[in-house]
CSV table of C-alpha atoms and ligand atoms in Angstrom, one decimal:
chain,number,residue,atom,x,y,z
A,3,MET,CA,82.9,113.5,73.5
A,4,SER,CA,81.2,111.4,76.1
A,5,LYS,CA,82.8,111.8,79.5
A,6,VAL,CA,84.4,108.4,80.3
A,7,GLN,CA,82.4,106.6,83.4
A,8,PRO,CA,85.4,106.7,86.7
A,9,TYR,CA,86.4,102.8,87.3
A,10,ASN,CA,85.2,102.4,90.8
A,11,PRO,CA,85.5,98.5,92.6
A,12,LYS,CA,82.5,99.3,94.6
A,13,ASN,CA,79.7,100.3,92.1
A,14,PHE,CA,79.3,97.1,90.4
A,15,ILE,CA,75.9,95.3,90.2
A,16,ILE,CA,77.1,91.8,91.3
A,17,LYS,CA,74.8,89.3,88.7
A,18,PRO,CA,74.2,86.0,90.1
A,19,ASN,CA,74.9,83.8,87.0
A,20,PRO,CA,78.4,86.0,85.4
A,21,VAL,CA,80.6,85.8,82.2
A,22,ILE,CA,84.1,86.3,83.2
A,23,LEU,CA,87.3,86.3,81.0
A,24,GLY,CA,90.7,85.3,83.2
A,25,ILE,CA,93.8,85.6,81.8
A,26,GLU,CA,97.0,84.5,82.7
A,27,SER,CA,100.6,85.1,82.2
A,28,SER,CA,102.9,84.7,85.2
A,29,CYS,CA,104.8,82.5,83.7
A,30,ASP,CA,105.2,81.4,79.5
A,31,GLU,CA,102.0,80.6,79.1
A,32,THR,CA,100.3,83.3,77.6
A,33,ALA,CA,96.7,81.6,78.1
A,34,ALA,CA,93.1,83.5,78.4
A,35,ALA,CA,89.5,81.7,78.9
A,36,VAL,CA,85.4,82.5,79.4
A,37,ILE,CA,83.4,80.6,81.5
A,38,ARG,CA,79.5,81.2,82.8
A,39,GLY,CA,78.9,81.0,85.9
A,40,ARG,CA,80.8,77.5,86.7
A,41,GLU,CA,79.9,76.4,82.7
A,42,LEU,CA,83.8,77.0,81.3
A,43,LEU,CA,83.0,78.2,77.6
A,44,SER,CA,86.5,78.9,76.5
A,45,SER,CA,90.0,77.6,77.4
A,46,ARG,CA,93.3,78.7,75.3
A,47,ILE,CA,97.0,79.0,75.6
A,48,ILE,CA,99.8,80.3,73.4
A,49,SER,CA,103.4,78.8,74.8
A,50,SER,CA,106.4,80.1,74.7
A,51,ALA,CA,107.4,76.8,76.4
A,52,SER,CA,109.4,75.2,72.7
A,53,GLU,CA,111.6,79.0,72.7
A,54,GLN,CA,112.5,78.6,76.7
A,55,ALA,CA,113.5,75.1,75.6
A,56,LYS,CA,116.3,76.0,74.1
A,57,TYR,CA,118.0,77.7,77.1
A,58,GLY,CA,117.0,74.9,79.0
A,59,GLY,CA,114.4,77.0,81.6
A,60,VAL,CA,112.3,80.1,81.2
A,61,VAL,CA,113.9,83.2,80.0
A,62,PRO,CA,112.0,86.1,81.8
A,63,GLU,CA,112.8,88.6,79.1
A,64,ILE,CA,111.7,85.8,76.0
A,65,ALA,CA,108.2,85.2,78.4
A,66,SER,CA,107.4,88.7,78.7
A,67,ARG,CA,107.6,90.0,74.9
A,68,ALA,CA,106.1,86.5,74.2
A,69,HIS,CA,103.3,87.3,76.7
A,70,THR,CA,102.6,91.0,74.7
A,71,ASP,CA,102.7,89.2,71.6
A,72,ALA,CA,100.0,86.4,72.2
A,73,VAL,CA,97.8,88.6,75.3
A,74,ASP,CA,95.6,90.1,72.1
A,75,GLU,CA,95.4,86.6,69.8
A,76,VAL,CA,94.5,84.4,72.8
A,77,VAL,CA,91.8,86.5,74.3
A,78,ALA,CA,90.2,87.2,70.6
A,79,LEU,CA,90.3,83.6,70.2
A,80,ALA,CA,88.4,82.5,73.9
A,81,ILE,CA,86.2,85.1,73.0
A,82,GLU,CA,85.3,83.7,69.9
A,83,ASP,CA,85.6,80.0,70.8
A,84,ALA,CA,82.8,81.2,73.5
A,85,GLY,CA,80.8,82.1,71.2
A,86,ILE,CA,79.9,86.0,72.9
A,87,THR,CA,80.9,89.2,72.5
A,88,LEU,CA,82.8,91.9,74.4
A,89,SER,CA,80.3,93.0,75.8
A,90,GLU,CA,78.5,89.9,77.0
A,91,ILE,CA,81.6,89.9,79.4
A,92,ASP,CA,81.1,91.0,83.0
A,93,GLY,CA,84.5,90.5,84.9
A,94,VAL,CA,87.8,90.4,84.0
A,95,ALA,CA,89.9,88.1,86.4
A,96,VAL,CA,93.9,88.5,86.3
A,97,THR,CA,96.7,86.3,87.6
A,98,TYR,CA,98.8,89.3,89.7
A,99,GLY,CA,101.4,87.2,91.9
A,100,ALA,CA,102.8,85.3,92.3
A,101,GLY,CA,105.1,84.7,89.2
A,102,LEU,CA,107.5,86.3,86.8
A,103,LEU,CA,106.9,90.5,87.0
A,104,GLY,CA,107.7,91.3,83.6
A,105,ALA,CA,105.7,88.3,82.5
A,106,LEU,CA,102.8,89.2,84.9
A,107,LEU,CA,102.6,93.0,83.7
A,108,VAL,CA,101.7,91.8,80.8
A,109,GLY,CA,98.7,90.4,81.6
A,110,VAL,CA,97.4,92.5,84.2
A,111,SER,CA,97.9,95.3,82.2
A,112,PHE,CA,95.7,94.2,79.1
A,113,ALA,CA,93.4,93.1,82.1
A,114,LYS,CA,93.4,97.2,83.3
A,115,SER,CA,92.6,98.0,80.3
A,116,LEU,CA,90.0,95.5,78.8
A,117,ALA,CA,88.2,96.0,82.2
A,118,TYR,CA,87.8,99.8,81.9
A,119,ALA,CA,87.0,99.8,78.2
A,120,LEU,CA,83.9,97.0,79.0
A,121,GLY,CA,82.8,99.2,81.7
A,122,VAL,CA,83.2,96.1,83.9
A,123,PRO,CA,85.5,94.5,87.2
A,124,LEU,CA,88.5,94.2,87.2
A,125,ILE,CA,89.5,91.1,89.7
A,126,ALA,CA,92.8,90.2,90.3
A,127,VAL,CA,93.8,86.8,90.9
A,128,ASN,CA,96.6,85.1,93.1
A,129,HIS,CA,97.7,82.0,90.6
A,130,ILE,CA,98.1,79.5,93.0
A,131,ARG,CA,94.4,80.3,94.0
A,132,GLY,CA,94.1,79.6,90.9
A,133,HIS,CA,95.4,76.1,91.1
A,134,LEU,CA,93.3,74.8,94.0
A,135,ALA,CA,90.0,76.7,91.9
A,136,ALA,CA,90.3,74.4,88.7
A,137,ALA,CA,88.7,71.4,90.3
A,138,TYR,CA,85.4,73.5,90.5
A,139,LEU,CA,86.4,72.8,86.1
A,140,GLY,CA,86.3,69.2,86.8
A,141,GLU,CA,82.9,69.0,88.7
A,142,PRO,CA,80.4,72.4,89.0
A,143,GLU,CA,78.4,70.8,91.7
A,144,LEU,CA,81.4,70.6,93.9
A,145,LYS,CA,81.0,72.5,97.7
A,146,PRO,CA,83.2,72.3,100.0
A,147,PRO,CA,84.4,70.7,102.6
A,148,PHE,CA,87.1,69.0,101.0
A,149,VAL,CA,90.5,68.1,101.3
A,150,THR,CA,93.0,69.5,98.5
A,151,MET,CA,96.7,68.1,97.2
A,152,LEU,CA,98.3,71.6,96.4
A,153,ALA,CA,101.8,70.3,94.3
A,154,SER,CA,102.9,73.5,92.4
A,155,GLY,CA,106.0,73.8,90.5
A,156,GLY,CA,106.0,76.7,94.0
A,157,HIS,CA,104.0,75.5,96.9
A,158,THR,CA,103.3,71.9,97.9
A,159,ALA,CA,100.7,71.0,101.4
A,160,VAL,CA,98.0,69.6,102.3
A,161,LEU,CA,95.1,71.6,102.8
A,162,HIS,CA,91.6,71.5,104.5
A,163,THR,CA,89.0,74.0,102.4
A,164,LEU,CA,86.8,75.3,104.6
A,165,ASP,CA,84.5,77.2,102.2
A,166,TYR,CA,85.0,79.4,99.1
A,167,SER,CA,87.9,81.2,99.9
A,168,HIS,CA,89.0,80.0,103.6
A,169,PHE,CA,91.5,76.7,104.2
A,170,GLU,CA,94.0,75.2,107.2
A,171,VAL,CA,97.1,74.0,106.6
A,172,ILE,CA,97.4,70.7,107.2
A,173,ALA,CA,101.0,69.6,106.2
A,174,SER,CA,103.8,71.7,103.8
A,175,THR,CA,106.8,71.4,102.6
A,176,CYS,CA,109.7,73.3,104.9
A,177,ASP,CA,112.0,73.8,102.0
A,178,ASP,CA,111.2,72.9,97.9
A,179,ALA,CA,107.7,72.4,96.1
A,180,ALA,CA,107.3,69.0,94.4
A,181,GLY,CA,107.6,70.4,91.4
A,182,GLU,CA,110.8,72.0,91.9
A,183,ALA,CA,112.6,68.8,92.6
A,184,PHE,CA,110.9,67.0,89.8
A,185,ASP,CA,112.4,69.4,87.7
A,186,LYS,CA,116.1,69.9,89.1
A,187,VAL,CA,115.9,66.0,89.5
A,188,ALA,CA,115.5,66.1,85.7
A,189,ARG,CA,118.9,68.9,85.0
A,190,VAL,CA,120.4,65.6,87.0
A,191,LEU,CA,119.4,63.1,84.9
A,192,SER,CA,120.1,65.6,81.9
A,193,LEU,CA,116.3,65.8,80.9
A,194,PRO,CA,115.2,69.0,78.9
A,195,TYR,CA,112.9,71.4,79.8
A,196,PRO,CA,110.1,71.1,80.5
A,197,GLY,CA,111.2,68.6,83.8
A,198,GLY,CA,108.4,66.7,85.5
A,199,VAL,CA,106.3,65.5,82.8
A,200,ASN,CA,110.5,64.2,81.1
A,201,VAL,CA,110.6,62.2,84.4
A,202,GLU,CA,107.5,61.1,84.1
A,203,ARG,CA,108.5,59.8,80.6
A,204,LEU,CA,111.8,58.2,81.7
A,205,ALA,CA,110.4,56.7,84.9
A,206,LYS,CA,107.9,54.0,82.6
A,207,ASP,CA,111.0,52.4,81.4
A,208,GLY,CA,112.1,52.1,85.1
A,209,SER,CA,111.7,49.8,88.5
A,210,PRO,CA,111.5,51.7,91.7
A,211,ASN,CA,114.2,49.5,93.3
A,212,ILE,CA,116.9,52.3,94.4
A,213,HIS,CA,116.2,53.2,98.2
A,214,LEU,CA,115.1,56.8,99.0
A,215,PRO,CA,113.8,58.6,102.3
A,216,SER,CA,110.6,59.7,102.6
A,217,CYS,CA,110.1,63.1,101.8
A,218,LEU,CA,107.4,63.4,104.9
A,219,VAL,CA,109.7,64.5,107.3
A,220,ARG,CA,109.4,65.7,111.4
A,221,GLU,CA,107.1,67.6,113.6
A,222,GLY,CA,104.0,64.8,113.6
A,223,ASN,CA,104.4,63.9,109.9
A,224,ASN,CA,103.4,67.7,108.7
A,225,ARG,CA,106.3,68.9,107.0
A,226,PHE,CA,107.7,67.7,104.0
A,227,SER,CA,111.2,68.4,102.4
A,228,TYR,CA,111.3,68.0,99.1
A,229,SER,CA,114.7,69.5,98.8
A,230,GLY,CA,116.1,66.1,100.9
A,231,LEU,CA,114.8,64.5,98.9
A,232,LYS,CA,117.1,65.9,95.4
A,233,THR,CA,120.1,65.6,97.3
A,234,ALA,CA,119.2,61.6,98.0
A,235,VAL,CA,118.6,61.1,94.4
A,236,ILE,CA,122.1,63.8,93.8
A,237,ASN,CA,123.9,61.6,96.2
A,238,TYR,CA,123.1,58.4,95.2
A,239,CYS,CA,123.5,59.4,91.1
A,240,HIS,CA,127.2,61.0,92.5
A,241,ASN,CA,128.7,57.9,94.2
A,242,ALA,CA,127.8,55.7,91.4
A,243,GLU,CA,129.5,57.9,89.4
A,244,GLN,CA,132.2,57.6,91.8
A,245,LYS,CA,132.3,53.7,92.1
A,246,GLY,CA,132.6,53.7,87.8
A,247,GLU,CA,128.8,52.4,87.7
A,248,GLU,CA,126.7,53.2,85.7
A,249,VAL,CA,123.5,54.8,86.6
A,250,ASN,CA,120.0,53.3,84.9
A,251,ARG,CA,118.8,57.0,84.8
A,252,ALA,CA,115.3,55.3,84.1
A,253,ASP,CA,115.5,53.3,87.5
A,254,VAL,CA,116.2,56.8,89.4
A,255,ALA,CA,113.6,58.9,87.5
A,256,CYS,CA,110.5,56.1,89.0
A,257,SER,CA,112.2,55.4,92.1
A,258,PHE,CA,112.8,59.6,93.1
A,259,GLN,CA,108.7,60.0,91.3
A,260,ARG,CA,107.6,57.5,93.9
A,261,ALA,CA,109.5,59.1,96.8
A,262,ALA,CA,108.4,62.2,95.7
A,263,ILE,CA,104.6,61.6,95.4
A,264,ASP,CA,103.4,58.6,97.5
A,265,PRO,CA,104.1,60.5,101.1
A,266,LEU,CA,102.2,63.1,99.2
A,267,VAL,CA,98.8,60.2,98.4
A,268,LYS,CA,98.9,59.5,101.9
A,269,LYS,CA,99.0,62.2,104.1
A,270,THR,CA,96.4,63.9,101.3
A,271,VAL,CA,94.6,60.5,101.8
A,272,GLU,CA,95.4,60.1,106.1
A,273,SER,CA,93.7,63.8,106.4
A,274,ALA,CA,90.1,63.6,104.6
A,275,VAL,CA,90.0,60.4,106.9
A,276,ALA,CA,91.1,62.1,110.3
A,277,LEU,CA,88.4,65.0,109.5
A,278,LYS,CA,85.5,62.7,108.1
A,279,VAL,CA,85.9,65.1,105.3
A,280,GLY,CA,84.6,62.9,102.3
A,281,THR,CA,85.8,64.5,99.6
A,282,VAL,CA,89.2,64.9,98.2
A,283,THR,CA,90.5,67.5,95.3
A,284,ALA,CA,94.2,68.0,94.0
A,285,GLY,CA,95.7,70.9,92.4
A,286,GLY,CA,98.8,72.4,90.4
A,287,GLY,CA,101.1,71.4,88.1
A,288,VAL,CA,103.0,68.3,89.7
A,289,VAL,CA,98.9,67.0,89.8
A,290,ALA,CA,99.2,66.2,85.9
A,291,ASN,CA,101.5,63.5,86.4
A,292,GLY,CA,100.1,59.9,85.9
A,293,TYR,CA,101.3,58.2,88.7
A,294,LEU,CA,100.2,60.6,91.1
A,295,ARG,CA,96.7,60.1,89.6
A,296,ASN,CA,96.5,56.9,89.8
A,297,THR,CA,98.1,56.6,93.3
A,298,LEU,CA,95.9,59.5,94.6
A,299,GLN,CA,92.4,57.5,92.3
A,300,ALA,CA,93.8,54.3,94.0
A,301,GLU,CA,93.8,55.4,97.7
A,302,CYS,CA,90.9,57.5,97.6
A,303,ARG,CA,88.1,54.5,96.3
A,304,LYS,CA,90.1,52.4,99.3
A,305,ARG,CA,89.2,54.9,101.7
A,306,GLY,CA,85.8,55.3,100.1
A,307,LEU,CA,86.4,59.2,99.4
A,308,LYS,CA,85.2,61.1,96.8
A,309,LEU,CA,87.9,62.2,94.4
A,310,VAL,CA,87.9,65.5,92.1
A,311,LEU,CA,90.5,65.9,90.2
A,312,PRO,CA,90.8,68.4,87.1
A,313,GLU,CA,91.8,66.9,84.3
A,314,LYS,CA,95.4,67.7,83.5
A,315,LYS,CA,95.2,70.5,81.2
A,316,TYR,CA,94.0,71.9,83.8
A,317,CYS,CA,96.2,71.3,86.4
A,318,THR,CA,99.1,72.7,84.5
A,319,ASP,CA,99.3,76.4,83.9
A,320,ASN,CA,95.6,78.0,82.0
A,321,ALA,CA,93.6,80.5,81.8
A,322,ALA,CA,90.0,78.2,83.0
A,323,MET,CA,91.1,78.1,87.0
A,324,ILE,CA,91.9,82.1,86.7
A,325,ALA,CA,88.9,82.5,85.9
A,326,ALA,CA,86.7,79.8,88.0
A,327,GLU,CA,89.1,81.1,91.3
A,328,GLY,CA,87.8,85.8,89.4
A,329,LEU,CA,83.8,83.4,89.7
A,330,ILE,CA,84.1,83.2,93.8
A,331,LYS,CA,86.1,86.5,93.9
A,332,TYR,CA,82.9,88.3,91.4
A,333,LEU,CA,80.9,86.6,94.1
A,334,ASN,CA,82.1,88.2,96.6
A,335,GLY,CA,82.3,91.6,95.2
A,336,GLU,CA,86.0,91.2,95.8
A,337,PHE,CA,87.0,93.6,92.7
A,338,ALA,CA,90.5,95.4,91.9
A,339,PRO,CA,91.2,99.4,91.8
A,340,LEU,CA,92.9,99.9,89.1
A,341,SER,CA,96.2,101.2,90.6
A,342,LEU,CA,96.2,96.6,90.5
A,343,ASN,CA,99.8,95.9,90.1
A,344,ALA,CA,102.5,92.9,90.2
A,345,ALA,CA,104.1,91.0,92.4
A,346,ALA,CA,106.3,88.1,92.6
A,347,GLN,CA,105.4,86.2,95.7
A,348,ILE,CA,102.3,86.2,97.4
A,349,PRO,CA,101.3,84.6,100.2
A,350,LEU,CA,99.3,81.4,99.6
A,351,GLY,CA,96.6,82.2,102.1
A,352,ASN,CA,95.8,85.8,100.4
B,421,KG4,O1,101.6,74.4,89.0
B,421,KG4,P1,102.4,74.6,88.0
B,421,KG4,O2,102.0,75.7,87.2
B,421,KG4,O3,104.1,75.8,89.3
B,421,KG4,C1,103.3,76.4,89.9
B,421,KG4,O4,102.5,77.4,89.1
B,421,KG4,O5,104.0,77.4,90.6
B,421,KG4,O6,103.4,73.6,87.9
B,421,KG4,C2,104.7,73.3,87.0
B,421,KG4,C3,105.3,72.7,87.9
B,421,KG4,C4,107.0,72.6,87.2
B,421,KG4,O7,107.7,72.0,88.5
B,421,KG4,C5,106.5,71.0,86.5
B,421,KG4,O8,107.9,70.2,86.0
B,421,KG4,C6,105.5,70.1,87.1
B,421,KG4,O9,104.7,71.4,87.4
B,421,KG4,N1,104.8,69.1,85.9
B,421,KG4,C7,105.1,67.6,87.0
B,421,KG4,C8,104.5,67.2,85.5
B,421,KG4,N2,103.5,68.4,84.7
B,421,KG4,C9,104.3,69.7,85.2
B,421,KG4,N3,105.4,67.5,87.7
B,421,KG4,C10,105.4,66.0,87.5
B,421,KG4,N4,104.8,65.5,86.7
B,421,KG4,C11,104.3,66.0,85.3
B,421,KG4,N5,103.5,65.0,84.2
B,422,ZN,ZN1,101.2,77.5,87.9
């Protein structure tokens, strides 16, 4: 029997235009994608969202079992779509956090086994860094510095991206994230899971005629409070109910959407102008919101800023963004040991 080559993250040779397989399993999407350098070759998703919708949100055990069912199939589909063979893969990038532990472990374990079997480096990707790297899929020539709007289910911030691996936080939320607020308001409005996109749909039939507080608060305007905004929506609905008045749900959705997005867009654009950075990018599930995209586009145009927006399908969870961030780490030689474990929480900067 031939001797198994020991896996040593220090022994790999870095290739200039590598083929990276990305794997994502942090929540309810099992996803795989292949890139060659900055070129996206394939991106596949198998989602358990319709199953989760029956319970009104993500049930962690259902998510883990769905990933176990789907991970080999989604990887095979991504490889087939890319028109490559397994032996052409130069690195396996996987989301190791943040997310649901049991869900993450499925992707991490699969990626470890594959990297080991192929004799290629394993690359540990922070899910949120993946959302930020989605911008590179939108424009392969994109280079830092730029100002980034991050609006996801777990984070909301305006960042000054200094180079491929470093950024400074210009403004961030002091409580809930924007996506979390969309999901909570969806519940208040009795909208089904997934909340954010359903708030957007309902908002199309409404007017922004309900006064809600700005989510940009305190300390030189560099703190957002989405919990305060969500509470204002709850109070508005509650007061109307107590007075026996009918709540126009579409108006609530529309007013909330504007209150959640306008200050974030304003802060992003003003930061780019103040820092004299000519390019703006955005990432995270909330960036799939049509109102956000249109408003950001219009404000950037007004200020003469170049906007690089990932397509909507690369704003919500996908593996193309994990491969894109994996490429950055691959080129830096940042390879993970096979003892890599999943982490439910990771600081934004890691
Ligand atoms: O970025 P993401 O995957 O979350 C984290 O990784 O933390 O995005 C999920 C979030 C959810 O809160 C979801 O409601 C929100 O993105 N979202 C939206 C839309 N699509 C997804 N929010 C507003 N409008 C949308 N169209
Ligand atoms: Zn995500």
